[in-house]
Coordinates of C-alpha atoms in Angstrom, one line a residue:
X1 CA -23.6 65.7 -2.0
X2 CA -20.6 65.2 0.4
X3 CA -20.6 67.9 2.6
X4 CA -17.7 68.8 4.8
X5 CA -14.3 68.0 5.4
X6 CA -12.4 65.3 7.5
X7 CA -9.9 64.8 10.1
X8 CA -8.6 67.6 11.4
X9 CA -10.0 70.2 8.9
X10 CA -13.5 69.8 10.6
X11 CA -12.8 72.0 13.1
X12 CA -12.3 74.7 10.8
X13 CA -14.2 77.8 11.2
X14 CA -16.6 77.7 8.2
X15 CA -19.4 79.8 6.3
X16 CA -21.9 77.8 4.2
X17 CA -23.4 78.8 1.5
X18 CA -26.8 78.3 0.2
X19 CA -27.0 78.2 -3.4
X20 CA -30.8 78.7 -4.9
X21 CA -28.8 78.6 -8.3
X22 CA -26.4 81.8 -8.8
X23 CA -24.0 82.1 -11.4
X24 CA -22.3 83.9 -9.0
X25 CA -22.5 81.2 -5.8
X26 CA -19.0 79.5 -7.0
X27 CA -17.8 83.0 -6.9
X28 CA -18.9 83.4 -3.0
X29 CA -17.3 80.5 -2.0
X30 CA -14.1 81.6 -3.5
X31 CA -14.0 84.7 -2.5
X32 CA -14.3 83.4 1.4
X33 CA -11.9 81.1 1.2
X34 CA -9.4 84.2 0.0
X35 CA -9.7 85.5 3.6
X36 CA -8.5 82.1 4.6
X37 CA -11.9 81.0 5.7
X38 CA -13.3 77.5 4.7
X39 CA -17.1 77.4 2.8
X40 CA -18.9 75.3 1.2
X41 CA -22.4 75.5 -0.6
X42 CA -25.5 73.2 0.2
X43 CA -28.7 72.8 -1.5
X44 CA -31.5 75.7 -0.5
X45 CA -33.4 72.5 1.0
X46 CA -30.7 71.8 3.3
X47 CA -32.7 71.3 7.0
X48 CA -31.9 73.2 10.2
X49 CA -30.6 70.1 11.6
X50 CA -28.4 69.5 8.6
X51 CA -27.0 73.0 8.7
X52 CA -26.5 73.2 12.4
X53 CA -24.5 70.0 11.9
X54 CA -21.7 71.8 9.9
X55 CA -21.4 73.9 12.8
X56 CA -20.9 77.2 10.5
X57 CA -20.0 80.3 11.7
X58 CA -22.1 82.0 9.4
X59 CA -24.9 81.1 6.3
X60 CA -24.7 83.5 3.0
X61 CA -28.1 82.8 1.1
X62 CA -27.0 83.1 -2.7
X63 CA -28.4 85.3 -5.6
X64 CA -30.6 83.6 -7.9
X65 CA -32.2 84.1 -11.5
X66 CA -36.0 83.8 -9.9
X67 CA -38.4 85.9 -7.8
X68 CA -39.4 84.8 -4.5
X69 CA -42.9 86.0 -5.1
X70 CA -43.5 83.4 -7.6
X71 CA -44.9 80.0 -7.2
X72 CA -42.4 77.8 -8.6
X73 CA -39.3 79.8 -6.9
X74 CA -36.7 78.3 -4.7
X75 CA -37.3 79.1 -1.0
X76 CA -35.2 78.1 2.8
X77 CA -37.0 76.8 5.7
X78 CA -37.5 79.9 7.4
X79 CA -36.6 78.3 10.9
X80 CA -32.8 78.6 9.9
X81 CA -32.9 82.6 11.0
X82 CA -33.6 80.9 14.5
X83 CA -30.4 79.0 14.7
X84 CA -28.2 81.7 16.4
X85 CA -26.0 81.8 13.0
X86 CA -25.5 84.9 11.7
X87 CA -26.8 85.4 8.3
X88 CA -25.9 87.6 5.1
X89 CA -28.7 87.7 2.3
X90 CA -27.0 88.3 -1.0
X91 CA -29.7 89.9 -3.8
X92 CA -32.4 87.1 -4.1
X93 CA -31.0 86.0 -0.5
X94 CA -31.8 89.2 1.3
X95 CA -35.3 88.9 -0.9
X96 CA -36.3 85.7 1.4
X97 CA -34.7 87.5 4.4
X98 CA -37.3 89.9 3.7
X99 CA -40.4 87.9 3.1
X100 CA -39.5 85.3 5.8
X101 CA -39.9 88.1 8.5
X102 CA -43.1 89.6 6.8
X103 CA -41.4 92.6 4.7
X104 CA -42.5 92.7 0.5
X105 CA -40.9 91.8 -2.5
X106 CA -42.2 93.0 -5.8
X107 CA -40.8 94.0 -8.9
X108 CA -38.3 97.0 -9.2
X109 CA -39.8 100.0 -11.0
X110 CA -36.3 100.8 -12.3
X111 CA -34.0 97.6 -12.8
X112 CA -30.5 98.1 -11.5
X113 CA -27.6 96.2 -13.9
X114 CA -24.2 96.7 -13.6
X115 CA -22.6 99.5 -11.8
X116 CA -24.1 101.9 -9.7
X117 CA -23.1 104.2 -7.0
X118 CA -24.4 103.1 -3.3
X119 CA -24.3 105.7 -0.4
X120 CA -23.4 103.6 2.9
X121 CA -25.9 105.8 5.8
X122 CA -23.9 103.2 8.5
X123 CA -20.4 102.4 8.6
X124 CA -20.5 100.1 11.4
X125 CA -20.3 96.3 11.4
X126 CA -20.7 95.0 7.2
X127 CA -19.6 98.4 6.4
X128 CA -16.5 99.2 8.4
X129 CA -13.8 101.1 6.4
X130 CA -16.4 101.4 3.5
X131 CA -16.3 104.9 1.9
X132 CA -19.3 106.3 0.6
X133 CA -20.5 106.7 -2.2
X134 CA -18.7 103.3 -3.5
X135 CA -18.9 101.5 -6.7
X136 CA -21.0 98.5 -6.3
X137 CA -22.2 95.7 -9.0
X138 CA -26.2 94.8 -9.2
X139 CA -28.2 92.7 -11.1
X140 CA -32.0 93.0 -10.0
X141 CA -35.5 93.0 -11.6
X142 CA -36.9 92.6 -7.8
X143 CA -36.6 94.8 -4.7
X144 CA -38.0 95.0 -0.8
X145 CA -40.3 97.5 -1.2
X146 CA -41.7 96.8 2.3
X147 CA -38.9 96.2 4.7
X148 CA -40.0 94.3 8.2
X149 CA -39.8 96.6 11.2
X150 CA -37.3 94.6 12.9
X151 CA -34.9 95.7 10.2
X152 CA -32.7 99.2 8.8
X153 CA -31.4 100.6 6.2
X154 CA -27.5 100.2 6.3
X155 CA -27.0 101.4 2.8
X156 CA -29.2 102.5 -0.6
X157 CA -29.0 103.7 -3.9
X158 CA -30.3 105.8 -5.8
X159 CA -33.3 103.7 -7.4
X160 CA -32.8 100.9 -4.4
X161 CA -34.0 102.3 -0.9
X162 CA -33.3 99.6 0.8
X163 CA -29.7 98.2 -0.4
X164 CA -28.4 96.9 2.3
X165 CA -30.7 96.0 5.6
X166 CA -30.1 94.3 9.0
X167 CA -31.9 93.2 11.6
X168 CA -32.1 95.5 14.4
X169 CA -31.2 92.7 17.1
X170 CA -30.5 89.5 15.9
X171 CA -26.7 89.2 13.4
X172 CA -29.1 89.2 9.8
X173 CA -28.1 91.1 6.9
X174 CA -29.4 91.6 3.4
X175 CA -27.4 93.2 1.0
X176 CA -29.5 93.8 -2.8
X177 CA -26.1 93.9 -4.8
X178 CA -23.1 91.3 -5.1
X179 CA -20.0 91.7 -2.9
X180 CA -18.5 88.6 -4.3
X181 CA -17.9 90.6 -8.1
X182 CA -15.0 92.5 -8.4
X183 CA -16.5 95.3 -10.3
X184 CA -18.1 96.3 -6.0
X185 CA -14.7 98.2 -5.4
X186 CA -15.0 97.1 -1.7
X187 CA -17.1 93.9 -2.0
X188 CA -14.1 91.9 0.1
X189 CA -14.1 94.1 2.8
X190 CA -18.0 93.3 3.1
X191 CA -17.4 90.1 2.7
X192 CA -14.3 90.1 5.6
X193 CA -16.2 92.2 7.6
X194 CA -19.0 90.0 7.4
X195 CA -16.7 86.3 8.2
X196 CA -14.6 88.2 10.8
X197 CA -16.2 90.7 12.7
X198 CA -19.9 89.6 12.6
X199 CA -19.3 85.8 12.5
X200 CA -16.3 85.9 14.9
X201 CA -13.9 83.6 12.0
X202 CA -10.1 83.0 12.4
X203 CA -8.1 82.8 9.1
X204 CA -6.9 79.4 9.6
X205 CA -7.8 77.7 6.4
X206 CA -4.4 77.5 4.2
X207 CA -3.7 75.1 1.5
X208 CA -0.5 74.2 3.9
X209 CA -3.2 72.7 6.8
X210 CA -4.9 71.3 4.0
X211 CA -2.3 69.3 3.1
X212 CA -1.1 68.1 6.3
X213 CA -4.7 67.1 6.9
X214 CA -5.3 65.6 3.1
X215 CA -2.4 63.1 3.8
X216 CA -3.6 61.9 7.6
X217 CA -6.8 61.4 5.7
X218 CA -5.7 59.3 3.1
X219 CA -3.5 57.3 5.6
X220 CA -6.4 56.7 7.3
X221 CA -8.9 56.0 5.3
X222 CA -6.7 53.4 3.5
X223 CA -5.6 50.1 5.4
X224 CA -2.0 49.2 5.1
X225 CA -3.2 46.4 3.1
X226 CA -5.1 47.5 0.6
X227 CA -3.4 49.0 -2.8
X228 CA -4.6 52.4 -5.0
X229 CA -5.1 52.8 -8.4
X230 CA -4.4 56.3 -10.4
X231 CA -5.1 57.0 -13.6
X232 CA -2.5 60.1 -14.6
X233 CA -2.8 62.3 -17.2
X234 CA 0.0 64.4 -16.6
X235 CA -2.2 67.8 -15.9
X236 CA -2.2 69.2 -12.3
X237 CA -5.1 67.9 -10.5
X238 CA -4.1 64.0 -11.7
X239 CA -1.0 64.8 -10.3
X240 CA -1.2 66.8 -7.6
X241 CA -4.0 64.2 -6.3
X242 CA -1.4 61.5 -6.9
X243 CA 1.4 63.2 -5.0
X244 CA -0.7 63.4 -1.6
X245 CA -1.7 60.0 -1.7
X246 CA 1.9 59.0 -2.6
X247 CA 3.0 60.8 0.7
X248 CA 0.2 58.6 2.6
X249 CA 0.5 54.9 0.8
X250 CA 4.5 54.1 1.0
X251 CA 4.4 53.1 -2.0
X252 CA 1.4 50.9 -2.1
X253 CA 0.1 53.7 -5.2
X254 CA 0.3 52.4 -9.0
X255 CA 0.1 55.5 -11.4
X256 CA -1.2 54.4 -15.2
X257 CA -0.4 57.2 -17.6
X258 CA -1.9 56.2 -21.1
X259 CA -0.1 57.8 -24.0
X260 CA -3.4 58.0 -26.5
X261 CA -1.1 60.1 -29.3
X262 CA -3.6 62.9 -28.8
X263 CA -1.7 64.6 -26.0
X264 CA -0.1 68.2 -26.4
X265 CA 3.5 68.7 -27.7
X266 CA 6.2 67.1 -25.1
X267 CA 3.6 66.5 -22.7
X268 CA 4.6 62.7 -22.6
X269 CA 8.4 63.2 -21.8
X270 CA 7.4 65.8 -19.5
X271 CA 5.1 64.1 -17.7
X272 CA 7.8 61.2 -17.3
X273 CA 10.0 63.8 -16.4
X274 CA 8.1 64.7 -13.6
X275 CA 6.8 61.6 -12.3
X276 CA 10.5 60.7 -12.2
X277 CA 11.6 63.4 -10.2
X278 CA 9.1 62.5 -7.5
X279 CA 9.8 58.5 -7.2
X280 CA 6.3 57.8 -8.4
X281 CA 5.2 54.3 -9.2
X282 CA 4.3 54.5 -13.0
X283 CA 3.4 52.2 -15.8
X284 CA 3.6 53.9 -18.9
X285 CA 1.8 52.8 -21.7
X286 CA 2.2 53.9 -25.5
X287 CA -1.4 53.6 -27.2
X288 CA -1.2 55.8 -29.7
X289 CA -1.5 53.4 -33.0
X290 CA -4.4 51.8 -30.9
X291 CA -6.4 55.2 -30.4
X292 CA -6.0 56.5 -33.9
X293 CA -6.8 53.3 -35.5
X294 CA -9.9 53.0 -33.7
X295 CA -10.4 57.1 -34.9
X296 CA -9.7 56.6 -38.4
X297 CA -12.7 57.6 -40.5
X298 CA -14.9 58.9 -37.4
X299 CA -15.8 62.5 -37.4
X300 CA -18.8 63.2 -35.3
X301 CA -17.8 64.4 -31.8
X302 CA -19.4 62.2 -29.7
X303 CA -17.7 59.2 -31.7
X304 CA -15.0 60.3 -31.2
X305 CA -15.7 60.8 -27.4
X306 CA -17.0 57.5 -26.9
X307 CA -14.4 55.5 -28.7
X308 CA -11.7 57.6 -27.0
X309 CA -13.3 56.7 -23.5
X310 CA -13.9 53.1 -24.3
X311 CA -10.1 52.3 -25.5
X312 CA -9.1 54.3 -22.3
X313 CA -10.9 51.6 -20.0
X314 CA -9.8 48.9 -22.1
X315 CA -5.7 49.9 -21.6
X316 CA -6.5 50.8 -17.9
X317 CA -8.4 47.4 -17.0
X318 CA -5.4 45.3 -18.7
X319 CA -3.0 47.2 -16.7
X320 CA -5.4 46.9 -13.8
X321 CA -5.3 43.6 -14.1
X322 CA -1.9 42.6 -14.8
X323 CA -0.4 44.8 -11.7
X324 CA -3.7 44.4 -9.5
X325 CA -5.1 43.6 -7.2
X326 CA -6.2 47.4 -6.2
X327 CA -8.8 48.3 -4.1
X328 CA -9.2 51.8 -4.6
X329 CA -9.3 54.1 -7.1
X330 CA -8.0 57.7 -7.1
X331 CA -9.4 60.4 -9.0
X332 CA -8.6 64.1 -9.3
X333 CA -12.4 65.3 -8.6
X334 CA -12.5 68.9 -7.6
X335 CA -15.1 70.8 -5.5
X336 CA -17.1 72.5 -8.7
X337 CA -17.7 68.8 -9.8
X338 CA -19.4 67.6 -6.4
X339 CA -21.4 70.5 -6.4
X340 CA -22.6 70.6 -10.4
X341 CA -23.2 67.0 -9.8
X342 CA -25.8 67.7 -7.2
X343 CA -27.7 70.4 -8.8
X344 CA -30.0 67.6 -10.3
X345 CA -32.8 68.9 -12.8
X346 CA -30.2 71.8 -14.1
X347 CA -28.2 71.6 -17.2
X348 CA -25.2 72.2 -15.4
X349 CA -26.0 68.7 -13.3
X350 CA -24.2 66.8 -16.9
X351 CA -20.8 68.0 -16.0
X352 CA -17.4 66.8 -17.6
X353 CA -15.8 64.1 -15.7
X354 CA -12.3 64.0 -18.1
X355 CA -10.1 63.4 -14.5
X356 CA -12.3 60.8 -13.4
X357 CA -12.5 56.9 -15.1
X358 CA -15.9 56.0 -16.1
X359 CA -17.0 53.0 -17.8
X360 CA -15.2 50.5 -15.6
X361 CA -15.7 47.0 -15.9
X362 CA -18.1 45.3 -13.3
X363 CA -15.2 43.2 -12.1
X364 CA -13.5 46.7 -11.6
X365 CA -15.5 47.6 -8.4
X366 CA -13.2 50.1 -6.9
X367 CA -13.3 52.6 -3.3
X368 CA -13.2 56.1 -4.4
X369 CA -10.2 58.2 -3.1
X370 CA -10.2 62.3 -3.9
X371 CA -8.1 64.1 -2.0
X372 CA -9.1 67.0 -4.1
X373 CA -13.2 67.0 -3.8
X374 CA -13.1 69.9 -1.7
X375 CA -10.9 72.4 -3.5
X376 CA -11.1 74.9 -6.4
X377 CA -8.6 75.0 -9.5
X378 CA -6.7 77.7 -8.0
X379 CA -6.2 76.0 -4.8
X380 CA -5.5 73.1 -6.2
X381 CA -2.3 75.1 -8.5
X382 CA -1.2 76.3 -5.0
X383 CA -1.2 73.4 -3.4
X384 CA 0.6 71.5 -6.4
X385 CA 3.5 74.3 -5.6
X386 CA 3.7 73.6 -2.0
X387 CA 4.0 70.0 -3.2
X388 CA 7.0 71.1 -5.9
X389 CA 5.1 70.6 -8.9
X390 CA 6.8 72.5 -11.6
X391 CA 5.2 75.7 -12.8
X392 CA 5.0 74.2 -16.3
X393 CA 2.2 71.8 -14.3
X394 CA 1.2 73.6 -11.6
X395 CA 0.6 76.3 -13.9
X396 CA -0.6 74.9 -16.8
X397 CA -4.2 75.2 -18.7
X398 CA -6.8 72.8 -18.6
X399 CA -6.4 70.2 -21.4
X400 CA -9.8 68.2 -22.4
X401 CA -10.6 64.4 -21.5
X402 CA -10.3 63.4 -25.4
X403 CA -7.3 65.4 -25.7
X404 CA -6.2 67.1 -29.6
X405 CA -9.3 65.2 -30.6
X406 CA -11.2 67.8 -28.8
X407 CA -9.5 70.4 -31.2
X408 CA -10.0 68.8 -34.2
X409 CA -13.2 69.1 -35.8
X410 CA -14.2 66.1 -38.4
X411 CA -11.9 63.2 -38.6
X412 CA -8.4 62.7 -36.4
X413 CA -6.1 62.8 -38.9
X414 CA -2.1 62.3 -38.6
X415 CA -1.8 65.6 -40.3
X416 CA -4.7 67.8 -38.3
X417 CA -2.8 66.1 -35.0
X418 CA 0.3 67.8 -36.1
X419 CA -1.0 71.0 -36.9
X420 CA -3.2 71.2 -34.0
X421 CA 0.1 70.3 -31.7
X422 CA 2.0 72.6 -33.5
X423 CA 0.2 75.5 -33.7
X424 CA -1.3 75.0 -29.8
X425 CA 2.6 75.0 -28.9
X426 CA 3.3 77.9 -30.7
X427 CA -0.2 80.0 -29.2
X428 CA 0.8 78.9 -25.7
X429 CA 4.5 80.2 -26.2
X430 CA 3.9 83.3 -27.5
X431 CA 1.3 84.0 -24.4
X432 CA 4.1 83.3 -21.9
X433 CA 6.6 85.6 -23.6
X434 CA 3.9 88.1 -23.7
X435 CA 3.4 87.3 -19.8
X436 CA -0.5 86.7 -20.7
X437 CA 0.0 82.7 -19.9
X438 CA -1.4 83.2 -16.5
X439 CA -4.3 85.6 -17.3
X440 CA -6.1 83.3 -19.5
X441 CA -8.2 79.6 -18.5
X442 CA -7.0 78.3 -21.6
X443 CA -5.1 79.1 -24.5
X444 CA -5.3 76.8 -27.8
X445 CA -5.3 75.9 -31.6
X446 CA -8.3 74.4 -33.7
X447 CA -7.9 72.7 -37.1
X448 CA -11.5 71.4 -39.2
X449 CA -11.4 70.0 -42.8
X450 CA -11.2 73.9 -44.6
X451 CA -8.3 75.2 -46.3
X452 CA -8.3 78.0 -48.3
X453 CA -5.9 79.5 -50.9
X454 CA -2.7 81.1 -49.7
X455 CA 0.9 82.6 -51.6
X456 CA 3.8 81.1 -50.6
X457 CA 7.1 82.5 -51.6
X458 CA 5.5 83.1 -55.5
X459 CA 3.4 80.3 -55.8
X460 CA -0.4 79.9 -54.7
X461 CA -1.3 76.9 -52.1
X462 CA -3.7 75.4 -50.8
X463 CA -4.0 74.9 -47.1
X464 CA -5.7 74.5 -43.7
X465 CA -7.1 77.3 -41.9
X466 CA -6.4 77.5 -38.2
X467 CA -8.4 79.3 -35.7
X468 CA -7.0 80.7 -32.5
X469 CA -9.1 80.1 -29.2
X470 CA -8.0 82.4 -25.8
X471 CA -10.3 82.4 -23.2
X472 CA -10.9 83.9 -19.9
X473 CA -12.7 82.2 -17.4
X474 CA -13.1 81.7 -13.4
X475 CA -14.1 77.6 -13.6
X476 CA -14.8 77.3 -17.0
X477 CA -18.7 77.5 -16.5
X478 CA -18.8 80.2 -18.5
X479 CA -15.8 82.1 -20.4
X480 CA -15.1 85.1 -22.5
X481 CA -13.0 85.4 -25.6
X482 CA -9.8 87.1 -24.4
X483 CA -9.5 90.6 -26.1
X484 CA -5.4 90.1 -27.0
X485 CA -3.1 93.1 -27.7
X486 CA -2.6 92.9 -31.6
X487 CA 1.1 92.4 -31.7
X488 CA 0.8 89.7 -29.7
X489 CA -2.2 88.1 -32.2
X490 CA 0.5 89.2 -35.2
X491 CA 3.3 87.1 -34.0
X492 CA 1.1 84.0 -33.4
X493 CA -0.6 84.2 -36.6
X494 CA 2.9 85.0 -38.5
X495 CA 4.6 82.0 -36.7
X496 CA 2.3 79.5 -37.5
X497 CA 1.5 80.4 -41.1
X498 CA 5.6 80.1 -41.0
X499 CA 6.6 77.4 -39.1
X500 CA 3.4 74.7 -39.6
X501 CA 3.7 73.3 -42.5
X502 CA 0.6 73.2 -44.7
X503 CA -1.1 76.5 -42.9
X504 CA -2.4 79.1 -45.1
X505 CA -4.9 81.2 -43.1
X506 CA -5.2 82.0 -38.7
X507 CA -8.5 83.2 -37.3
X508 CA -9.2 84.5 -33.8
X509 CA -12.3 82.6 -32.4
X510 CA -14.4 85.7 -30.8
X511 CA -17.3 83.8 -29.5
X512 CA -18.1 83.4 -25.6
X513 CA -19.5 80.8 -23.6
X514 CA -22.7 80.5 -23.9
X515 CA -23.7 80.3 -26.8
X516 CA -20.6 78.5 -27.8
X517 CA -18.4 75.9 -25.7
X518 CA -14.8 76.1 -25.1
X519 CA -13.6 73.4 -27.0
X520 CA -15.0 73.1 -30.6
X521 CA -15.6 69.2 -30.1

């Protein structure tokens, strides 16, 4: 995993993160870079020497699902609470802040979930300008029920003694519930108390430095001579990721957007549109009859995925080709990609790459350029503003790799296309007159082979039924169903059984994920 950033950004103050497998450790990160404050998260195995290279400021030690008292659990080298950094041991963390100084970790006799009420006995240092009691969230079979005599209690509960410790001289805390969730009413003031009073931390990370670094970077890393390659699809990573570099290469970028007919209503125009405005380089290349051809009659998912990709490298490569040679390759990678890549053995280590080009020919053998590795979704929408993306871009959901194909289940057909476009338009513009555009991750239409029976005017039909998918998510890792005023669920269902033609019934997908995925296919 590529740790770190370059150029000038390296001499950002920073707070790394070791993850020992949280669904909460993205979260972390985020949450210090809100205060402006640059982190990263490295592997629990990470060395002393490695860590001390990143010259942090501070070290957060995740949550995790185990229990450090088992054999198999994830564990630091102990020698990092010798480095001089301070150190802030969230839930599982403060268990092996515990146990590395000799205190005892066993199960809890009362398991804390959700939120409870925590009475702060010191307001100095983590929490400063903390009332007490405060709302805070936990999730914790396990507790210290032996703390180490070089520690105190800062703050407890009433089933958890020792909620919040720290070391008596050196800068370590342990706290047993999870600053990083919103539901702990004054988890960011831990957390800013913890990166700028206790770690000494100046706010300078900004998506505006970023920038300016990001395009000394590129112009470095790429000699005057060589050429760069993009792959665009039009959503805001692709293009924000191609604007940078395009500030960097004078014009030695190509971008190939690749019309496959299973884009989203207007997207095509829009994204020509767009490029337009900004002086891009582009080759635009209508594949559509190619990509449905190759569809016709294939309704397993997978098919469909693998066909989709493999006609996607076959357009690129002739384009590549024709307009080459190109050196390098540029790809809209983002920071929760590096780091599910590198949490090998996991499930979450097979991660969707639909940004990035795979399957290239061997003649193909490209430099990888991406701007974008080290940055979140949302950083990456403000920094697609400061670059004067539209908001319809900046702003806009995330679409999957295969496209409508994604949101068809059984065979692409030209009519399921339509309806799926249609209907996706229509979901999408009723959530932005409702102003519920921007609270959702994404916001779509799904259309299968089932039709039921439906009266129109006096006459029974027959037609497809439509189901309605809004979710809420932070990185799409995991999302929840969004619980939509009814009005607002009225109007879409009453416009599309309307305006789509050959629409009889609308459902409202209620399912989160896990168990199911986001997209159906």
């Amino acid at each position: 995993m590529a740790a770190g950033l370059e150029g000038g950004l390296q001499q950002a103050d920073r707070i790394v993160i070791l993850d020992f497998g949280s669904q909460y450790a993205h979260l972390i990160a985020r949450r210090i870079r809100e205060l402006n404050v640059y982190s990263e998260l490295v592997p629990p195995n990470a060395s002393p020497a490695k860590l001390k290279s990143l010259k942090p400021k501070g070290l957060i030690l995740s949550g995790s699902p185990a229990s450090v008292y088992k054999p198999d659990a994830p564990t630091c080298n102990p020698e990092i609470f010798k480095l001089g950094i301070p150190v802030l041991g969230i839930c599982y963390g403060l268990h092996l802040v515990a146990q590395a100084f000799g205190g005892k970790v066993e199960p809890a006799e009362k398991r804390e979930y959700g939120k409870i009420e925590l009475y702060v006995d010191d307001h100095s240092d983590l929490f400063e300008n903390v009332e007490s009691p405060t709302i805070c969230w936990m999730s914790h079979g396990d507790l210290v029920s032996n703390l180490p005599e070089e520690f105190e209690v800062l703050a407890h509960t009433a089933n958890t003694p020792t909620a919040a410790v720290r070391h008596r001289k050196l800068k370590i805390y342990g706290v047993q519930f999870h600053p990083e969730v919103a539901h702990t009413l004054r988890g960011l003031v831990i957390l800013r108390n913890f990166a700028y009073k206790i770690c000494g931390c100046k706010p300078t990370w900004t998506m505006k430095s970023f920038v300016e670094e990001a395009v000394k970077s590129i112009g470095r890393k790429v000699p005057p001579d060589e050429r760069v390659l993009c792959a665009l699809s039009g959503g805001v990573d692709s293009t924000t990721a191609a604007l940078l570099a395009s500030k960097a290469l004078n014009g030695r970028l190509l971008c190939v957007f690749v019309n496959n007919g299973l884009l989203r209503k207007g997207e095509p125009e829009k994204v020509l549109e767009t490029v337009k405005s900004f002086n891009l380089n582009l080759v635009y290349v209508d594949a559509s009859d190619r990509f449905l051809s190759r569809l016709k009659g294939v309704a397993d998912p997978e098919e469909k995925r693998r066909i989709i990709g493999e006609e996607f490298v076959k357009v690129f490569s002739e384009v590549a080709e024709q307009h080459g040679p190109f050196q390098w390759l540029l790809q809209g990678t983002l920071y929760p990609d590096v780091i599910e890549s590198a949490r090998t053995g996991s499930p979450a280590s097979r991660i969707k790459t639909h940004h990035n080009v795979a399957g290239l020919p061997e003649w193909m053998k490209f430099k990888l350029l991406e701007p974008l590795r080290y940055l979140y979704k949302d950083e990456v929408r403000k920094v697609a503003r400061l670059l004067g993306l539209p908001e319809e871009i900046a702003g806009r959901h995330p679409f999957p790799g295969p496209g409508l194909a994604a949101r068809v289940i059984g065979e692409v057909t030209a009519e399921k296309l339509r309806i799926c476009r249609e209907a996706s338009y229509i979901v999408e513009e009723e959530l932005k007159k409702a102003g519920l555009y921007g609270e959702v991750w994404q916001a779509f239409a799904v259309v299968g082979d089932d039709k039921a029976v439906g009266v129109l005017g006096d006459e029974r039909s027959h037609g497809y039924m439509v189901t309605v998918r809004v979710v809420e998510s932070v990185d799409g890792m995991t999302a929840n169903w969004k619980k939509l005023p009814y009005e607002v669920l009225e109007r879409i269902s009453v416009r599309i059984t309307n305006e789509v033609k050959n629409v009889t019934w609308v459902n409202y997908a209620i399912s989160n994920k896990p168990p199911a995925t986001i997209e159906p296919c």
